Every structure is written in C-alpha cells, then in structure tokens.
Coordinates of C-alpha atoms in Angstrom, one line a residue:
X111 CA 4.2 -16.3 -18.4
X112 CA 2.5 -17.6 -15.3
X113 CA -0.6 -16.1 -13.8
X114 CA -0.1 -16.0 -10.1
X115 CA -3.4 -14.8 -8.8
X116 CA -4.2 -11.6 -7.0
X117 CA -3.4 -11.2 -3.2
X118 CA -4.4 -7.7 -2.6
X119 CA -7.9 -6.3 -2.0
X120 CA -9.7 -4.1 -4.6
X121 CA -13.2 -3.5 -3.2
X122 CA -16.0 -2.4 -5.6
X123 CA -17.3 0.7 -4.0
X124 CA -20.5 2.7 -4.6
X125 CA -20.2 6.2 -5.9
X126 CA -20.9 8.0 -2.5
X127 CA -18.8 5.5 -0.3
X128 CA -17.8 7.2 2.9
X129 CA -15.5 6.2 5.8
X130 CA -15.9 6.9 9.4
X131 CA -13.8 10.0 10.3
X132 CA -13.1 8.4 13.8
X133 CA -10.5 5.8 13.2
X134 CA -9.5 2.9 15.6
X135 CA -5.9 2.2 16.4
X136 CA -4.9 -1.2 15.2
X137 CA -1.4 -1.3 16.4
X138 CA 1.0 0.9 18.4
X139 CA 4.8 1.2 18.9
X140 CA 4.5 -1.5 21.4
X141 CA 4.2 -4.0 18.7
X142 CA 5.4 -2.0 15.4
X143 CA 8.2 0.1 16.7
X144 CA 8.7 3.7 15.9
X145 CA 7.9 5.3 12.4
X146 CA 6.3 2.3 10.7
X147 CA 6.2 2.5 6.9
X148 CA 5.7 -0.6 5.0
X149 CA 2.5 -2.5 5.4
X150 CA 0.3 -5.2 3.4
X151 CA -3.2 -6.6 3.8
X152 CA -4.0 -9.7 1.8
X153 CA -7.5 -11.0 0.8
X154 CA -7.6 -13.1 3.9
X155 CA -7.4 -9.8 5.8
X156 CA -4.0 -10.8 7.2
X157 CA -2.0 -7.6 8.1
X158 CA 1.8 -7.6 7.7
X159 CA 3.6 -4.4 9.1
X160 CA 7.3 -3.7 8.8
X161 CA 8.9 -2.8 12.1
X162 CA 11.9 -0.8 11.3
X163 CA 13.0 -0.2 14.7
X164 CA 13.3 -4.0 15.6
X165 CA 14.1 -5.3 12.2
X166 CA 11.1 -7.6 11.8
X167 CA 7.6 -8.1 10.2
X168 CA 4.7 -8.3 12.6
X169 CA 1.8 -10.4 11.4
X170 CA -1.9 -10.5 12.2
X171 CA -3.4 -13.5 10.4
X172 CA -6.9 -13.8 9.0
X173 CA -8.4 -10.8 10.4
X174 CA -7.1 -11.2 13.9
X175 CA -6.6 -8.2 16.1
X176 CA -4.2 -10.1 18.3
X177 CA -0.6 -10.3 17.1
X178 CA -0.2 -13.7 15.5
X179 CA 3.5 -14.0 14.8
X180 CA 6.8 -12.4 13.7
X181 CA 9.2 -12.7 10.8
X182 CA 12.7 -11.9 11.6
X183 CA 16.4 -12.7 11.1
X184 CA 18.9 -10.6 9.2
X185 CA 16.7 -7.7 8.4
X186 CA 18.0 -4.2 8.6
X187 CA 15.4 -1.4 8.7
X188 CA 12.8 -3.2 6.6
X189 CA 10.8 -0.7 4.4
X190 CA 8.5 -2.3 1.8
X191 CA 6.6 -5.5 2.3
X192 CA 4.4 -7.6 -0.2
X193 CA 2.5 -11.0 0.3
X194 CA 1.7 -13.1 -2.6
X195 CA -1.5 -15.2 -3.1
X196 CA 0.3 -18.4 -1.9
X197 CA 1.6 -16.8 1.3
X198 CA 5.1 -15.9 0.3
X199 CA 6.3 -12.7 2.0
X200 CA 8.7 -10.5 0.3
X201 CA 10.5 -7.9 2.5
X202 CA 13.0 -5.0 1.8
X203 CA 16.3 -5.7 3.2
X204 CA 18.3 -3.1 1.2
X205 CA 19.5 -0.8 4.0
X206 CA 22.8 -2.5 4.6
X207 CA 22.1 -5.8 2.8
X208 CA 21.1 -4.6 -0.6
X209 CA 18.5 -7.1 -1.3
X210 CA 14.9 -8.3 -1.2
X211 CA 14.4 -11.4 1.1
X212 CA 11.5 -13.9 0.7
X213 CA 9.9 -15.9 3.5
X214 CA 8.1 -19.0 2.0
X215 CA 4.7 -19.8 3.4
X216 CA 5.1 -21.3 6.9
X217 CA 8.9 -20.9 6.7
X218 CA 11.0 -19.8 9.6
X219 CA 14.0 -18.3 7.5
X220 CA 14.3 -16.3 4.4
X221 CA 16.2 -16.6 1.1
X222 CA 17.3 -13.7 -1.0
X223 CA 14.9 -12.9 -3.9
X224 CA 16.5 -10.0 -5.5
X225 CA 19.7 -8.0 -5.0
X226 CA 19.3 -4.2 -5.3
X227 CA 21.3 -0.9 -5.0
X228 CA 19.7 0.0 -1.7
X229 CA 16.3 0.0 -0.1
X230 CA 13.0 -0.8 -1.8
X231 CA 10.5 1.8 -0.6
X232 CA 7.8 -0.4 -1.9
X233 CA 7.5 -3.8 -3.4
X234 CA 4.9 -5.5 -5.6
X235 CA 4.5 -8.7 -7.4
X236 CA 2.3 -8.5 -10.6
X237 CA 0.1 -11.4 -12.1
X238 CA 3.1 -12.5 -14.2
X239 CA 5.3 -13.2 -11.2
X240 CA 7.4 -10.0 -11.7
X241 CA 8.9 -8.5 -8.6
X242 CA 9.0 -4.7 -8.5
X243 CA 11.0 -2.4 -6.4
X244 CA 10.8 1.3 -5.9
X245 CA 14.3 2.6 -5.5
X246 CA 13.5 6.1 -4.3
X247 CA 17.0 7.6 -4.1
X248 CA 17.8 6.2 -7.5
X249 CA 14.6 7.8 -8.9
X250 CA 13.4 4.7 -10.6
X251 CA 11.3 1.5 -10.4
X252 CA 12.8 -1.8 -11.5
X253 CA 11.5 -5.4 -11.9
X254 CA 12.8 -8.9 -11.9
X255 CA 11.2 -12.1 -13.0
X256 CA 10.7 -14.4 -10.0
X257 CA 10.7 -17.5 -12.5
X258 CA 14.5 -17.2 -12.9
X259 CA 17.4 -17.3 -10.4
X260 CA 19.3 -14.8 -12.5
X261 CA 19.6 -11.5 -10.7
X262 CA 18.8 -9.5 -13.8
X263 CA 16.4 -6.7 -13.4
X264 CA 15.0 -4.1 -15.8
X265 CA 14.1 -0.4 -15.2
X266 CA 10.4 0.1 -15.8
X267 CA 10.1 3.6 -14.7
X268 CA 12.4 6.5 -14.3
X269 CA 15.9 7.2 -15.6
X270 CA 18.0 7.0 -12.5
X271 CA 18.2 10.7 -12.5
X272 CA 15.8 13.1 -10.7
X273 CA 13.5 15.0 -12.9
X274 CA 9.9 16.1 -13.4
X275 CA 9.5 15.1 -17.1
X276 CA 7.3 12.3 -18.6
X277 CA 10.1 9.9 -18.3
X278 CA 11.6 10.9 -15.0
X279 CA 10.8 10.5 -11.2
X280 CA 11.9 12.3 -8.1
X281 CA 12.2 10.1 -5.1
X282 CA 9.2 7.9 -5.7
X283 CA 7.8 6.0 -2.7
X284 CA 4.9 3.8 -3.7
X285 CA 3.4 1.9 -6.7
X286 CA 0.6 -0.3 -7.7
X287 CA 0.5 -2.5 -10.8
X288 CA -2.9 -3.5 -12.2
X289 CA -3.8 -6.7 -13.9
X290 CA -3.2 -5.1 -17.3
X291 CA 0.3 -4.4 -16.1
X292 CA -0.2 -0.6 -16.1
X293 CA 2.2 0.8 -13.4
X294 CA 1.0 3.6 -11.1
X295 CA 3.8 5.4 -9.2
X296 CA 3.6 7.8 -6.2
X297 CA 6.2 10.3 -7.6
X298 CA 6.7 11.8 -4.2
X299 CA 9.0 14.9 -4.7
X300 CA 7.2 15.7 -7.8
X301 CA 3.7 15.8 -6.0
X302 CA 2.1 13.7 -8.5
X303 CA 0.8 10.2 -9.5
X304 CA 2.3 8.9 -12.7
X305 CA 0.7 6.2 -14.9
X306 CA 3.0 4.1 -17.1
X307 CA 1.1 2.0 -19.6
X308 CA 2.4 -1.6 -19.8
X309 CA 5.8 -1.7 -21.4
X310 CA 6.1 2.0 -21.7
X311 CA 8.6 4.4 -20.1
X312 CA 6.8 7.5 -20.9
X313 CA 4.4 8.3 -18.0
X314 CA 1.3 10.5 -17.8
X315 CA 0.2 12.4 -14.7
X316 CA -3.1 11.5 -13.2
X317 CA -5.2 14.7 -12.9
X318 CA -6.6 15.2 -9.4
X319 CA -8.8 18.2 -10.1
X320 CA -9.1 20.5 -7.1
X321 CA -7.0 18.1 -4.9
X322 CA -3.4 19.3 -4.8
X323 CA -1.1 16.6 -3.6
X324 CA 1.9 17.1 -1.3
X325 CA 4.4 14.3 -1.3
X326 CA 2.1 11.4 -2.0
X327 CA 3.6 8.2 -0.7
X328 CA 1.4 5.3 -1.8
X329 CA -1.2 4.6 -4.4
X330 CA -3.8 1.8 -4.8
X331 CA -6.8 1.1 -7.1
X332 CA -10.3 -0.2 -6.3
X333 CA -12.1 -2.7 -8.5
X334 CA -13.3 -0.1 -10.9
X335 CA -9.9 1.4 -11.4
X336 CA -10.5 4.5 -9.2
X337 CA -7.4 5.7 -7.5
X338 CA -6.8 6.1 -3.8
X339 CA -3.7 8.0 -2.6
X340 CA -1.9 8.6 0.8
X341 CA -1.2 12.3 0.6
X342 CA 1.6 12.2 3.1
X343 CA 2.6 15.9 3.6
X344 CA -1.0 17.0 3.8
X345 CA -1.7 14.3 6.6
X346 CA -4.8 12.9 4.8
X347 CA -6.2 10.2 2.5
X348 CA -7.5 10.9 -0.9
X349 CA -9.9 8.9 -3.1
X350 CA -11.5 9.2 -6.5
X351 CA -14.8 7.9 -8.0
X352 CA -17.4 8.9 -10.5
X353 CA -17.4 12.4 -9.0
X354 CA -13.7 13.0 -9.1
X355 CA -11.1 13.2 -6.3
X356 CA -12.0 14.0 -2.7
X357 CA -10.4 13.7 0.9
X358 CA -11.8 10.5 2.4
X359 CA -10.0 10.5 5.9
X360 CA -8.2 12.9 8.1
X361 CA -9.7 15.9 6.3
X362 CA -9.2 18.6 9.0
X363 CA -6.3 20.1 7.2
X364 CA -4.0 19.7 10.2
X365 CA -1.8 16.9 11.5
X366 CA -2.2 15.5 14.9
X367 CA -2.6 12.4 17.0
X368 CA -6.3 12.3 17.7
X369 CA -8.6 9.5 16.3
X370 CA -9.6 11.8 13.4
X371 CA -6.1 12.9 12.4
X372 CA -2.9 11.5 10.9
X373 CA 0.7 12.6 11.0
X374 CA 2.7 11.9 7.9
X375 CA 0.8 8.7 6.9
X376 CA 2.6 6.6 4.5
X377 CA 0.9 3.5 3.2
X378 CA -2.8 2.8 2.8
X379 CA -4.4 -0.6 2.1
X380 CA -7.9 -2.0 1.7
X381 CA -9.2 -5.0 3.5
X382 CA -11.8 -7.2 1.8
X383 CA -14.6 -5.2 3.3
X384 CA -13.4 -1.8 1.9
X385 CA -12.1 -0.7 5.4
X386 CA -8.7 1.1 5.1
X387 CA -5.6 0.3 7.0
X388 CA -2.9 3.2 7.1
X389 CA 0.7 3.3 8.6
X390 CA 0.4 6.6 10.6
X391 CA 4.2 7.1 10.5
X392 CA 4.9 10.1 12.9
X393 CA 2.3 8.8 15.3
X394 CA 4.0 5.5 15.5
X395 CA 0.8 3.6 14.9
X396 CA -1.4 1.8 12.4
X397 CA -5.0 3.1 12.1
X398 CA -8.0 1.4 10.8
X399 CA -10.7 3.5 9.0
X400 CA -14.0 1.8 8.7
X401 CA -16.3 2.1 5.7
X402 CA -19.7 3.2 6.8
X403 CA -22.2 0.7 6.1
X404 CA -25.1 3.3 5.4
X405 CA -23.0 5.6 3.2
X406 CA -24.3 4.2 0.1
X407 CA -27.8 5.9 0.3
X408 CA -30.6 6.5 -2.2
X409 CA -31.7 3.3 -3.8
X410 CA -28.9 1.2 -2.3
X411 CA -29.9 -2.4 -1.5
X412 CA -27.8 -4.2 1.0
X413 CA -27.8 -7.9 0.3
X414 CA -25.0 -9.1 2.6
X415 CA -23.6 -8.0 5.9
X416 CA -20.4 -8.9 7.8
X417 CA -19.4 -8.0 11.3
X418 CA -15.8 -6.6 11.6
X419 CA -14.1 -6.2 14.8
X420 CA -11.0 -4.1 15.3
X421 CA -9.5 -3.6 18.8
X422 CA -12.4 -2.5 20.9
X423 CA -14.8 -1.6 18.0
X424 CA -17.3 -3.9 16.3
X425 CA -19.6 -2.8 13.5
X426 CA -21.4 -4.3 10.5
X427 CA -20.2 -3.4 6.9
X428 CA -21.9 -4.2 3.6
X429 CA -20.3 -6.7 1.4
X430 CA -22.7 -6.3 -1.5
X431 CA -24.6 -3.1 -2.3
X432 CA -26.3 -1.7 -5.4
X433 CA -26.7 2.0 -6.5
X434 CA -28.1 3.0 -9.9
X435 CA -25.5 2.0 -12.4
X436 CA -22.9 1.0 -9.7
X437 CA -22.6 -2.1 -7.6
X438 CA -20.3 -2.7 -4.6
X439 CA -18.9 -6.1 -3.9
X440 CA -16.0 -7.3 -1.8
X441 CA -13.6 -8.3 -3.9
X442 CA 9.6 7.0 3.1
X443 CA 9.2 8.2 6.1
X444 CA 8.9 11.8 4.7
X445 CA 8.6 14.2 7.6
X446 CA 12.3 15.0 7.5
X447 CA 12.2 16.4 3.9

C-alpha cells in the first residue's frame, strides 16, 4: 500500500481551547451560491467550497480571502469535496452523472475517479490511497482503491438498508478516517456518531455525555483524537476534550443569521491554526470561527504567534502553547427533513 500523506488539519489543542463566539463571514452566496454543503480546508489553508447552484468548486488558495479560481465543467449539484496532499481535487458528481470526478493539480479538466449509485454526501482519501464515499440514501459508506483503474468498490459501513443497529446506518452524511484507518461516520438520521475500527463492519456509538445530537452532519478529529461534530439540526458546533463534550460555537440554542448563530450548518473543517470554517447552509454562507489566542490560560506558555486575516478581521493566534500535561501545536442539506 502507498502512504499518501495527510492533507487535512488536525490541530493539537489545549484542554480549555475556546473559540470566538462572533464569527466572520468568509464567503456569501455571491461566490458560493445557495445552500452550500461540501467544503475542504487543506494544510496550506486553501479553502474549497462546492457551489451546488452553479455546478462548480470555488477555490481560495493558501490562506487567501480573495477568490482565487474555479473548477467547473460537467458537474451537477456537487456535494462532497476532498483535496489530497498533492493537490488532486475529488468532487462528487453523482446527482445525474453517477460518479466522482478528479481534477489533477493545475488541471483545467476532470477525469472520472469512481462510479457510484448516486451522490456522495462526503468524500475522503485515506493514507493508503483509498477513496471513500458516503452514499446517504443507500445508508452505507463505500471505498475504492485509487491505485487501480477498475471500478470495484467495497462496503465499509452500513448494509444498504436503513437501521439503527451496530451494523446499519440511516442516511449518513459525513465521515472521517484516521491514520489507523478507523472510520467515523456522522449517522445523521440516527442522531449519533459511529466508529468502525479498521476492517470492521460492526460499529460502536461515540458517547457524547450530556450533549444530545440532532442530525449530526460532519465529524472530524484533532491531533489527540478528540472529536468535533457539526450538530446540524441544533444549529451548533460540538467539540470534545479531556473534560468531555461541549458546545464550542453558536451555543445560543436557536438558529439565526447573526454572527453568533448558524442555520443548519453542514460541514466544519479546521485550518492549520485551529480556526474553524463551517458551511452555514441555510444562511448561504461560509463562516470562519477563530480560536481565541488567550483561551489556554493558567500556566500556558505561548511560544509562537501568527497573524490570521479573514475578510475585515485580523488577529493573532497561538501556534504552540503548553498547559500542564497538554501541548498545543499546529499541526445533506438537512433542513427539509
């Protein structure tokens, strides 16, 4: 197998990391259309957003807040998007074309990468060059090796029939695969996050304590394996840490369009500084939620600072901090259910 490298951000956060409850709007419907869902942020802090309305991927390269470029051509309501370490962009094109397309680095056209039964609500490429697709309406996750041209894919989670057992899923929307090939699935209609150990079809439910999820739509992990969830129908972002699960953004308990609210958020991603990007679907925007540089209090020692600028906001964030026993280093559109 080929180790492909990691293209996504898994920041190492301190135990009491806190994010600014006033978010900045990174992109509006003027550039990403209505009801944005799919999004990816790579380790260079390039942002890729699937514009379903206009059948394209909008790209902001290398931390730019000004639109850099567009990938388009033959896309029909693109949903999921994933970018590999070498710059290849994989895009769901399953709505009418029943496939996943790939744009090679610096390419102006795409080639089919995988044929599917329908849309891929989320895409992922693991460290062994396996392409994963969440086929929500089919209640399963499938994968295919990118090292072969044969369109042979295997079911890695779910049975194809909706259910709430340890081996079934119900309209899953998001996923994450760690470097040990454990698969985490946002099992949306079952209101849970399922973990499938590498090679296992029998999942276990992640316990979220006092946090009750409602239609979770994406799941990601930080450097220490703590879980972060887009709690879609509760219009908030959830995170875990040494002290358990808690709300980390849009925690008012109600949806809305203010800078401190979300309205059916769908996908959340970290940038390399620990800031969060989220597709705020029903507000037709992408929000940027900044990690507060002074949130690691107590005996925290800040060793490196970086300036991050988004739209009209500039602030410093810590790249390396130390807390007793913990260090921090950079390292479906559902509202119609």
